[in-house]
Coordinates of C-alpha atoms in Angstrom, one line a residue:
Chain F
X29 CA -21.1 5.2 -31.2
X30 CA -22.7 2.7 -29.3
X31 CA -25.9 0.9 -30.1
X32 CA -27.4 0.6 -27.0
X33 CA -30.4 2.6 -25.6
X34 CA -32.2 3.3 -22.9
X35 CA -35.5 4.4 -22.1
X36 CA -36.8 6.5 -20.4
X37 CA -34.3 8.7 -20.0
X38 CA -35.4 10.2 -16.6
X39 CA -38.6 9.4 -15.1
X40 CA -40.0 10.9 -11.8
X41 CA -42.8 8.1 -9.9
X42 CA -44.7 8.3 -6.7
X43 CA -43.6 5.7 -3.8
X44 CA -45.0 2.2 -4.1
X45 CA -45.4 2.0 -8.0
X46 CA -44.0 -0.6 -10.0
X47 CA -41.5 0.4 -12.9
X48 CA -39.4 -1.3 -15.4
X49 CA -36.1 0.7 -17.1
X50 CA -35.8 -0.4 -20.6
X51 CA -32.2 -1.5 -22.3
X52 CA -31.5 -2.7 -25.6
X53 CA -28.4 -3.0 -27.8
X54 CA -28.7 -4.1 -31.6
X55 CA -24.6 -5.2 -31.2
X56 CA -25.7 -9.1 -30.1
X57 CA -23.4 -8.6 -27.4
X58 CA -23.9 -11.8 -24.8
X59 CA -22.7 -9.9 -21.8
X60 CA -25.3 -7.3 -19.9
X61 CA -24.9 -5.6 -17.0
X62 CA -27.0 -3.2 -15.0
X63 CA -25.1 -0.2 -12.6
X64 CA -26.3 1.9 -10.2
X65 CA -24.6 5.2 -9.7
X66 CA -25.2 8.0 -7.1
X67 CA -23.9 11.7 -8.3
X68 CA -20.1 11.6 -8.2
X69 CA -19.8 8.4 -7.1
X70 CA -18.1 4.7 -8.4
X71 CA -20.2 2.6 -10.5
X72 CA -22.4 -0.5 -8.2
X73 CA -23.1 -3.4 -10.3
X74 CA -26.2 -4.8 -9.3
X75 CA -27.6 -7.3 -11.7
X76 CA -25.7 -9.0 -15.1
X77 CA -26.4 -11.7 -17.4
X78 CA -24.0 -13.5 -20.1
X79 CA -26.7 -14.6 -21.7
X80 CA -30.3 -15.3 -22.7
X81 CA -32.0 -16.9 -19.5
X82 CA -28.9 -16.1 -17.6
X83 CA -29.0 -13.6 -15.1
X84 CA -27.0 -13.0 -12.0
X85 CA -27.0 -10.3 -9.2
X86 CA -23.7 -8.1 -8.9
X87 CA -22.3 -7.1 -5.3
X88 CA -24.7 -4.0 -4.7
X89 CA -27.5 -5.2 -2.4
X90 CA -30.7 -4.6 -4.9
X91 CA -34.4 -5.2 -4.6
X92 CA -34.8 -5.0 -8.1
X93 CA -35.2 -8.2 -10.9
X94 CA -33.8 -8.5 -14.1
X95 CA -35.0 -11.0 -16.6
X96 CA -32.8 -11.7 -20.5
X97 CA -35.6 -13.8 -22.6
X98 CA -34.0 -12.4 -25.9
X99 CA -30.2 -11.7 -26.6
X100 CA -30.8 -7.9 -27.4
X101 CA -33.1 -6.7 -24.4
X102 CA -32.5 -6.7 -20.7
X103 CA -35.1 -5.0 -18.6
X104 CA -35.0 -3.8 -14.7
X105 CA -38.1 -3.7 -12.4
X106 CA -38.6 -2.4 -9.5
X107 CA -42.0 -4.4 -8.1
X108 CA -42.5 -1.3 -5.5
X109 CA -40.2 1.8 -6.2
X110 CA -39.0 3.9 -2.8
X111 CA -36.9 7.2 -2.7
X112 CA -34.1 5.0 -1.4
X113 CA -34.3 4.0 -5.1
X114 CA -33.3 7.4 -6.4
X115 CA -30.7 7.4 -8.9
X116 CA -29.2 6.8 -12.5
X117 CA -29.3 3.7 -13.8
X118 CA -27.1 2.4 -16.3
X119 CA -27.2 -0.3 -18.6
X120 CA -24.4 -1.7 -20.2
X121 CA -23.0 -4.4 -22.7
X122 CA -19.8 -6.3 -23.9
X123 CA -18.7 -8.7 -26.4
X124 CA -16.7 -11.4 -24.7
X125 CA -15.6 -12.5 -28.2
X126 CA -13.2 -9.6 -27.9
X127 CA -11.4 -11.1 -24.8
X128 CA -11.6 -13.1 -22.1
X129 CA -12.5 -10.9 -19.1
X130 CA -10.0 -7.6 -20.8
X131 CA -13.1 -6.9 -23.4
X132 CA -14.7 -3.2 -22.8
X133 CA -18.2 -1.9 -22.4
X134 CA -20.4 0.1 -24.1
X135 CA -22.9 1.9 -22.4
X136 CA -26.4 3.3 -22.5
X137 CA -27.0 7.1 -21.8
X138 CA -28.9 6.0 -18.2
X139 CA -32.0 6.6 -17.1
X140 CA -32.1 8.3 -13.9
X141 CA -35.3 7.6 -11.4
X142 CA -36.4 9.8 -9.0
X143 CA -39.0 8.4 -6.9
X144 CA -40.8 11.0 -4.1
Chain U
X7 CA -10.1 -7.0 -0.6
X8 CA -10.1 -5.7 -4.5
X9 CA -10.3 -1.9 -4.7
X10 CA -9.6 1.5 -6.8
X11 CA -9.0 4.8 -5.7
X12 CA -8.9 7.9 -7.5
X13 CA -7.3 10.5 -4.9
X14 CA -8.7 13.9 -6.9
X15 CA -12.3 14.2 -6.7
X16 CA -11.4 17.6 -9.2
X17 CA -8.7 18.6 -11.5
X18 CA -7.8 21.5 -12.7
X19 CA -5.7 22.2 -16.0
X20 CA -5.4 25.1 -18.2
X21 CA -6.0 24.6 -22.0
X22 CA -2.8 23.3 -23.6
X23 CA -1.2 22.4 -20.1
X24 CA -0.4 18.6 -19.8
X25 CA -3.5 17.0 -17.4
X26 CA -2.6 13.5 -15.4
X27 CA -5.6 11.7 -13.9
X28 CA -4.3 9.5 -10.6
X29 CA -5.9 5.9 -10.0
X30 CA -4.2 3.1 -7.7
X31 CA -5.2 -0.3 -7.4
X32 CA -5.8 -3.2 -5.0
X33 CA -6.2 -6.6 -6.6
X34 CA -4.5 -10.2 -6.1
X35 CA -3.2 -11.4 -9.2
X36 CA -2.7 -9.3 -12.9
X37 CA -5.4 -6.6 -13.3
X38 CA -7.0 -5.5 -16.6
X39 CA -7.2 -2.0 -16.0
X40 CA -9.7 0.5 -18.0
X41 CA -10.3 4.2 -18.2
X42 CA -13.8 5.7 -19.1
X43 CA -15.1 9.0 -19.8
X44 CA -18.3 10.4 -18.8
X45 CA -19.6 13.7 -21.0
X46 CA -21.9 15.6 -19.4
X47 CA -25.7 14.0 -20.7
X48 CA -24.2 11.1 -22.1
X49 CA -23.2 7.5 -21.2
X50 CA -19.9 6.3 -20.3
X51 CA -17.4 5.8 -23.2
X52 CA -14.4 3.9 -23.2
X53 CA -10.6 5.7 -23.8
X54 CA -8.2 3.0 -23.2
X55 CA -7.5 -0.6 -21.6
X56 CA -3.8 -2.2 -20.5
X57 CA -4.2 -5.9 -20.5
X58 CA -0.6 -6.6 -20.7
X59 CA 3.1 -5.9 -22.2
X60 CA 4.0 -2.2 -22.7
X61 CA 3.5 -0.4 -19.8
X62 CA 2.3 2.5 -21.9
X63 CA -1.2 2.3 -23.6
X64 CA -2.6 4.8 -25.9
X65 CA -6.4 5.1 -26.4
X66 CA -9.2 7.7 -28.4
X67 CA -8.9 11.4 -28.3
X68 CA -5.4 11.7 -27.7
X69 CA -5.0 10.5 -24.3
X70 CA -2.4 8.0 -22.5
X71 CA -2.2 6.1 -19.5
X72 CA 1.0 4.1 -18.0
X73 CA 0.7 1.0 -16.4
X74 CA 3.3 1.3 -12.9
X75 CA 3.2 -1.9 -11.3
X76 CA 5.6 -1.6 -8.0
X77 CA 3.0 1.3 -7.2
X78 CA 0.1 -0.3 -8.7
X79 CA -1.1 2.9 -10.2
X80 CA -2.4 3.8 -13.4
X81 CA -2.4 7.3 -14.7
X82 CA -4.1 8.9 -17.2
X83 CA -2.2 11.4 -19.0
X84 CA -2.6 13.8 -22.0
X85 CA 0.0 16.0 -23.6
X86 CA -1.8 19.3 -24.3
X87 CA -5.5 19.4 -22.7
X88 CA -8.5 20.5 -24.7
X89 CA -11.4 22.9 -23.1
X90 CA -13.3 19.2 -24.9
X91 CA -11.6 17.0 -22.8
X92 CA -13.7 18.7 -19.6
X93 CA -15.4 15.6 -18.1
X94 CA -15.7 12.6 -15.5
X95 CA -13.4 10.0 -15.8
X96 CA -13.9 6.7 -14.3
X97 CA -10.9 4.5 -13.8
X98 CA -11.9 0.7 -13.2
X99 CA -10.0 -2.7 -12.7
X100 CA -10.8 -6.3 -13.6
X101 CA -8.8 -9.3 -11.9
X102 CA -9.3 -12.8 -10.5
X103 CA -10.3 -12.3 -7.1
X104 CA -13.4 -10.1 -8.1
X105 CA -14.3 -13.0 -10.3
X106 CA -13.3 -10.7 -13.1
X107 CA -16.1 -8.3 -12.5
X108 CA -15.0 -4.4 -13.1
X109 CA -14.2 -2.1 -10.2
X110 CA -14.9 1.3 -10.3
X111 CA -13.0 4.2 -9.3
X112 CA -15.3 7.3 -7.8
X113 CA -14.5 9.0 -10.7
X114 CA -12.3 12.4 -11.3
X115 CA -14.0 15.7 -12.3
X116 CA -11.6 17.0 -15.2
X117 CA -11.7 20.8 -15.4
X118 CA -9.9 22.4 -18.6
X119 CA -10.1 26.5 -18.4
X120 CA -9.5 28.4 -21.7

């Protein structure tokens, strides 16, 4: 099993408030990623970070920040959620230790956002 | 540019039947290919990878996928299917020209009926 969680696991918000989606793994993996993912639909990355005070966005258009000031948590905020922001959200990590760009993920049960 | 299709949005396999899960590529260069599964409720896991050598890779719970690259597919496959094995599976490519970040497949509803 994976150590990685995330909290909360669904949360339902009124348009215009600001959130932040909570991910932590206790593996000291370097590599964290953030994925969006609509109901039977491919995986969007949309923010990751190889390390602490590294962050990058992905190739899904997002207007959400990430920020990595510790190794083991990796938080997403949305500064004014809208129901276009209405899906699951998944967190995930990897240890690049295990091989250069072949190493697999483990991955965080999602927290999925509905905002009305 | 860099893509992965999974052609069945459903499958359907009775219990004990051989199941295959279809995935194709499009990438420049060698891919590192992956398979996930998706229980209902619960986060992605990971099955199996094929990074390079034997075209055949076997992963967790039993399942298989071969590597074909003239048709730059890669199938998952399981012998007998379990009602258990009833979930989504993702299939997902890494390679140079996506600056090694994973591309996901829209993922495959796997039905096994008793």
């Amino acid at each position: 099993e994976a150590d990685i969680y995330q909290t909360p696991r669904y949360l339902v918000i009124g348009t215009g408030k600001k959130i932040t989606l909570e991910c932590s793994q206790t593996m000291g993996h370097d590599k964290m990623y953030w994925y969006q993912q609509d109901p039977g639909m491919e995986l969007h990355l949309i923010h990751y970070s190889y390390g602490v005070n590294s962050t990058e966005k992905g190739d899904l258009s997002s207007e959400s920040t990430v920020s990595r000031i510790r190794t083991e948590h990796f938080p997403l905020t949305l500064e004014s959620a809208r129901p276009s922001h209405t899906s699951q959200y998944l967190c995930a990590s990897s240890d690049p230790l295990q091989g250069a760009h072949n190493e697999k993920l483990f991955f965080g049960s999602g927290t999925q956002l509905s905002v009305l | 540019a860099q893509s992965v299709a999974q052609p069945e949005d459903q499958v359907n396999v009775a219990e004990g039947n051989p199941l295959t899960v279809k995935c194709t590529y499009s990438v420049s260069g060698n891919p590192y290919l992956f398979w996930y599964v998706q229980y209902p409720n619960r986060g992605l896991q990971f099955l199996l990878k094929y990074i390079t050598g034997d075209n055949l890779v076997k992963g967790s719970y039993g399942f298989e996928a071969e590597f074909n690259k003239s048709q730059t597919s890669f199938h998952l496959k399981k012998p007998s299917a379990l009602v258990s094995d009833s979930a989504l599976y993702f299939c997902a490519v890494r390679a140079g020209d996506s600056n090694y970040q994973l591309i996901w497949g829209a993922g495959t509803k796997l039905i096994i009926k008793p």
